Amino acid sequence: MSANWERLRVDSATVAPNRRRGGDLRVTLSPKTVEATSGFGGVLSLEPGEFVTEHYHPYSEEFLHVVSGALEMTMDGTPVRLAAGQSLLVPIGVRHRLRNVGTVRAEAVFHLSPLAPRPDLGHVDTEEAIRPAEPHPRVQEPR
């Protein structure tokens, strides 16, 4: 009997964007989508000048890899410039805000691990969401 590996593949074009904190964020691989057990990840795009509001993760590290464009991650008040091909680790508990500082759309891939004990504990907003009426990204079902 062969495994059904197709169930573990997710096309980002089929995932609804989440714009609550800014940008176009799509969680592709997560406990909810592919029954991942150690974290979640996806893709993010930001138009020039667009940003993701400041927040931190009390339980997870965030791995960010810039695919195209120019981004700036402000971590605990210190800006860090990122170009295509560069990656950045945001440690657990570090406040961070991501902004497109270029003149074209920026694309990035992200992964957070480990998972928070409950979905509502995964992110702590330190800046008001751009679209507060939109739901938080759903990466797992509440336990």
PDB file of C-alpha atoms in Angstrom:
ATOM      1  CA  MET A   1       0.000   0.000   0.000  1.00  0.00           C
ATOM      2  CA  SER A   2       1.474   3.376  -0.992  1.00  0.00           C
ATOM      3  CA  ALA A   3       1.126   6.552   1.042  1.00  0.00           C
ATOM      4  CA  ASN A   4      -1.014   9.398  -0.250  1.00  0.00           C
ATOM      5  CA  TRP A   5       1.682  12.083  -0.314  1.00  0.00           C
ATOM      6  CA  GLU A   6      -0.586  14.400  -2.330  1.00  0.00           C
ATOM      7  CA  ARG A   7      -2.521  15.245   0.854  1.00  0.00           C
ATOM      8  CA  LEU A   8       0.636  16.918   2.203  1.00  0.00           C
ATOM      9  CA  ARG A   9       0.951  19.373  -0.696  1.00  0.00           C
ATOM     10  CA  VAL A  10      -0.740  22.775  -0.512  1.00  0.00           C
ATOM     11  CA  ASP A  11      -0.924  25.292  -3.363  1.00  0.00           C
ATOM     12  CA  SER A  12      -0.673  28.796  -1.902  1.00  0.00           C
ATOM     13  CA  ALA A  13      -2.998  30.104  -4.644  1.00  0.00           C
ATOM     14  CA  THR A  14      -5.829  28.057  -3.091  1.00  0.00           C
ATOM     15  CA  VAL A  15      -5.317  29.485   0.418  1.00  0.00           C
ATOM     16  CA  ALA A  16      -7.358  32.539   1.381  1.00  0.00           C
ATOM     17  CA  PRO A  17      -5.103  35.470   2.288  1.00  0.00           C
ATOM     18  CA  ASN A  18      -5.110  36.790   5.823  1.00  0.00           C
ATOM     19  CA  ARG A  19      -4.692  40.582   5.922  1.00  0.00           C
ATOM     20  CA  ARG A  20      -5.423  41.253   9.610  1.00  0.00           C
ATOM     21  CA  ARG A  21      -1.901  42.470  10.461  1.00  0.00           C
ATOM     22  CA  GLY A  22      -1.101  43.720   6.943  1.00  0.00           C
ATOM     23  CA  GLY A  23       0.136  42.287   3.704  1.00  0.00           C
ATOM     24  CA  ASP A  24      -1.041  39.071   2.108  1.00  0.00           C
ATOM     25  CA  LEU A  25      -0.231  36.222   4.477  1.00  0.00           C
ATOM     26  CA  ARG A  26      -1.120  32.640   3.560  1.00  0.00           C
ATOM     27  CA  VAL A  27      -0.590  29.796   6.009  1.00  0.00           C
ATOM     28  CA  THR A  28       0.021  26.788   3.785  1.00  0.00           C
ATOM     29  CA  LEU A  29       1.482  24.088   6.032  1.00  0.00           C
ATOM     30  CA  SER A  30       0.014  23.770   9.522  1.00  0.00           C
ATOM     31  CA  PRO A  31      -1.753  21.400  11.895  1.00  0.00           C
ATOM     32  CA  LYS A  32      -5.019  22.468  10.268  1.00  0.00           C
ATOM     33  CA  THR A  33      -3.943  21.963   6.622  1.00  0.00           C
ATOM     34  CA  VAL A  34      -1.608  18.948   6.699  1.00  0.00           C
ATOM     35  CA  GLU A  35      -1.722  17.812  10.337  1.00  0.00           C
ATOM     36  CA  ALA A  36       1.775  19.189  11.024  1.00  0.00           C
ATOM     37  CA  THR A  37       2.881  18.638  14.611  1.00  0.00           C
ATOM     38  CA  SER A  38       5.920  20.875  15.107  1.00  0.00           C
ATOM     39  CA  GLY A  39       5.018  24.266  13.645  1.00  0.00           C
ATOM     40  CA  PHE A  40       3.437  26.109  10.755  1.00  0.00           C
ATOM     41  CA  GLY A  41       4.523  28.153   7.774  1.00  0.00           C
ATOM     42  CA  GLY A  42       3.539  29.807   4.577  1.00  0.00           C
ATOM     43  CA  VAL A  43       4.105  32.728   2.259  1.00  0.00           C
ATOM     44  CA  LEU A  44       3.802  36.489   2.622  1.00  0.00           C
ATOM     45  CA  SER A  45       3.743  39.303   0.099  1.00  0.00           C
ATOM     46  CA  LEU A  46       3.959  43.013   0.824  1.00  0.00           C
ATOM     47  CA  GLU A  47       3.468  45.857  -1.628  1.00  0.00           C
ATOM     48  CA  PRO A  48       5.877  48.843  -1.459  1.00  0.00           C
ATOM     49  CA  GLY A  49       5.401  50.655   1.852  1.00  0.00           C
ATOM     50  CA  GLU A  50       3.107  47.943   3.211  1.00  0.00           C
ATOM     51  CA  PHE A  51       3.899  46.354   6.579  1.00  0.00           C
ATOM     52  CA  VAL A  52       2.908  43.681   9.074  1.00  0.00           C
ATOM     53  CA  THR A  53       2.057  45.215  12.445  1.00  0.00           C
ATOM     54  CA  GLU A  54       4.304  44.648  15.432  1.00  0.00           C
ATOM     55  CA  HIS A  55       3.786  41.510  17.499  1.00  0.00           C
ATOM     56  CA  TYR A  56       5.750  38.757  19.202  1.00  0.00           C
ATOM     57  CA  HIS A  57       5.537  35.004  19.661  1.00  0.00           C
ATOM     58  CA  PRO A  58       5.846  33.840  23.289  1.00  0.00           C
ATOM     59  CA  TYR A  59       6.399  30.190  22.326  1.00  0.00           C
ATOM     60  CA  SER A  60       7.801  30.151  18.779  1.00  0.00           C
ATOM     61  CA  GLU A  61      10.852  31.174  16.832  1.00  0.00           C
ATOM     62  CA  GLU A  62      10.102  32.677  13.421  1.00  0.00           C
ATOM     63  CA  PHE A  63      12.226  31.835  10.403  1.00  0.00           C
ATOM     64  CA  LEU A  64      11.902  34.273   7.499  1.00  0.00           C
ATOM     65  CA  HIS A  65      13.435  33.898   4.040  1.00  0.00           C
ATOM     66  CA  VAL A  66      13.139  36.717   1.487  1.00  0.00           C
ATOM     67  CA  VAL A  67      12.403  35.400  -1.995  1.00  0.00           C
ATOM     68  CA  SER A  68      12.191  38.761  -3.764  1.00  0.00           C
ATOM     69  CA  GLY A  69      12.193  42.453  -2.947  1.00  0.00           C
ATOM     70  CA  ALA A  70      13.622  44.426  -0.040  1.00  0.00           C
ATOM     71  CA  LEU A  71      12.289  44.113   3.499  1.00  0.00           C
ATOM     72  CA  GLU A  72      13.134  45.602   6.859  1.00  0.00           C
ATOM     73  CA  MET A  73      12.396  43.705  10.056  1.00  0.00           C
ATOM     74  CA  THR A  74      12.417  45.885  13.152  1.00  0.00           C
ATOM     75  CA  MET A  75      13.283  43.659  16.120  1.00  0.00           C
ATOM     76  CA  ASP A  76      12.879  45.141  19.612  1.00  0.00           C
ATOM     77  CA  GLY A  77      13.224  48.588  17.998  1.00  0.00           C
ATOM     78  CA  THR A  78      16.302  47.811  15.868  1.00  0.00           C
ATOM     79  CA  PRO A  79      15.866  47.725  12.061  1.00  0.00           C
ATOM     80  CA  VAL A  80      17.443  44.853  10.108  1.00  0.00           C
ATOM     81  CA  ARG A  81      17.500  45.177   6.293  1.00  0.00           C
ATOM     82  CA  LEU A  82      16.877  42.059   4.225  1.00  0.00           C
ATOM     83  CA  ALA A  83      17.368  41.448   0.509  1.00  0.00           C
ATOM     84  CA  ALA A  84      16.299  38.585  -1.743  1.00  0.00           C
ATOM     85  CA  GLY A  85      18.151  35.418  -0.813  1.00  0.00           C
ATOM     86  CA  GLN A  86      18.658  36.426   2.825  1.00  0.00           C
ATOM     87  CA  SER A  87      17.107  34.735   5.859  1.00  0.00           C
ATOM     88  CA  LEU A  88      16.467  35.941   9.391  1.00  0.00           C
ATOM     89  CA  LEU A  89      15.684  34.250  12.698  1.00  0.00           C
ATOM     90  CA  VAL A  90      13.328  36.088  15.050  1.00  0.00           C
ATOM     91  CA  PRO A  91      13.878  34.586  18.513  1.00  0.00           C
ATOM     92  CA  ILE A  92      11.056  33.729  20.899  1.00  0.00           C
ATOM     93  CA  GLY A  93       9.643  36.803  22.648  1.00  0.00           C
ATOM     94  CA  VAL A  94      11.217  39.425  20.355  1.00  0.00           C
ATOM     95  CA  ARG A  95       8.833  42.164  19.217  1.00  0.00           C
ATOM     96  CA  HIS A  96       8.996  42.452  15.432  1.00  0.00           C
ATOM     97  CA  ARG A  97       7.439  44.427  12.584  1.00  0.00           C
ATOM     98  CA  LEU A  98       8.081  43.730   8.901  1.00  0.00           C
ATOM     99  CA  ARG A  99       7.968  46.427   6.196  1.00  0.00           C
ATOM    100  CA  ASN A 100       8.565  46.485   2.451  1.00  0.00           C
ATOM    101  CA  VAL A 101      11.219  49.177   1.977  1.00  0.00           C
ATOM    102  CA  GLY A 102      11.603  48.587  -1.759  1.00  0.00           C
ATOM    103  CA  THR A 103       9.823  49.817  -4.871  1.00  0.00           C
ATOM    104  CA  VAL A 104       8.356  46.452  -5.933  1.00  0.00           C
ATOM    105  CA  ARG A 105       6.308  43.736  -4.276  1.00  0.00           C
ATOM    106  CA  ALA A 106       8.331  41.691  -1.778  1.00  0.00           C
ATOM    107  CA  GLU A 107       7.778  37.961  -1.317  1.00  0.00           C
ATOM    108  CA  ALA A 108       8.894  35.911   1.677  1.00  0.00           C
ATOM    109  CA  VAL A 109       8.514  32.442   3.140  1.00  0.00           C
ATOM    110  CA  PHE A 110       8.052  31.972   6.888  1.00  0.00           C
ATOM    111  CA  HIS A 111       7.978  29.153   9.418  1.00  0.00           C
ATOM    112  CA  LEU A 112       7.206  29.246  13.146  1.00  0.00           C
ATOM    113  CA  SER A 113       8.131  26.524  15.575  1.00  0.00           C
ATOM    114  CA  PRO A 114       7.352  25.098  18.077  1.00  0.00           C
ATOM    115  CA  LEU A 115       3.597  25.497  18.264  1.00  0.00           C
ATOM    116  CA  ALA A 116       2.046  27.412  21.142  1.00  0.00           C
ATOM    117  CA  PRO A 117       0.120  25.281  23.661  1.00  0.00           C
ATOM    118  CA  ARG A 118      -3.114  26.827  22.309  1.00  0.00           C
ATOM    119  CA  PRO A 119      -3.754  28.795  19.103  1.00  0.00           C
ATOM    120  CA  ASP A 120      -4.832  31.935  21.002  1.00  0.00           C
ATOM    121  CA  LEU A 121      -1.420  32.058  22.736  1.00  0.00           C
ATOM    122  CA  GLY A 122       0.655  32.049  19.544  1.00  0.00           C
ATOM    123  CA  HIS A 123       0.782  35.790  18.809  1.00  0.00           C
ATOM    124  CA  VAL A 124       0.715  38.830  21.060  1.00  0.00           C
ATOM    125  CA  ASP A 125      -0.090  42.051  19.206  1.00  0.00           C
ATOM    126  CA  THR A 126       1.812  45.127  20.390  1.00  0.00           C
ATOM    127  CA  GLU A 127       0.366  47.376  17.678  1.00  0.00           C
ATOM    128  CA  GLU A 128      -3.262  47.618  16.579  1.00  0.00           C
ATOM    129  CA  ALA A 129      -4.089  45.348  13.649  1.00  0.00           C
ATOM    130  CA  ILE A 130      -4.625  47.059  10.295  1.00  0.00           C
ATOM    131  CA  ARG A 131      -7.868  45.142   9.788  1.00  0.00           C
ATOM    132  CA  PRO A 132      -8.970  44.230  13.336  1.00  0.00           C
ATOM    133  CA  ALA A 133     -12.313  42.855  12.165  1.00  0.00           C
ATOM    134  CA  GLU A 134     -10.569  40.108  10.197  1.00  0.00           C
ATOM    135  CA  PRO A 135      -9.911  36.852  12.040  1.00  0.00           C
ATOM    136  CA  HIS A 136      -6.478  35.720  13.138  1.00  0.00           C
ATOM    137  CA  PRO A 137      -4.825  33.172  10.826  1.00  0.00           C
ATOM    138  CA  ARG A 138      -6.138  29.689  11.674  1.00  0.00           C
ATOM    139  CA  VAL A 139      -3.185  27.354  12.007  1.00  0.00           C
ATOM    140  CA  GLN A 140      -4.730  24.768  14.313  1.00  0.00           C
ATOM    141  CA  GLU A 141      -7.995  23.982  16.013  1.00  0.00           C
ATOM    142  CA  PRO A 142      -8.347  24.907  19.686  1.00  0.00           C
ATOM    143  CA  ARG A 143      -7.508  22.005  22.023  1.00  0.00           C
TER     144      ARG A 143
END
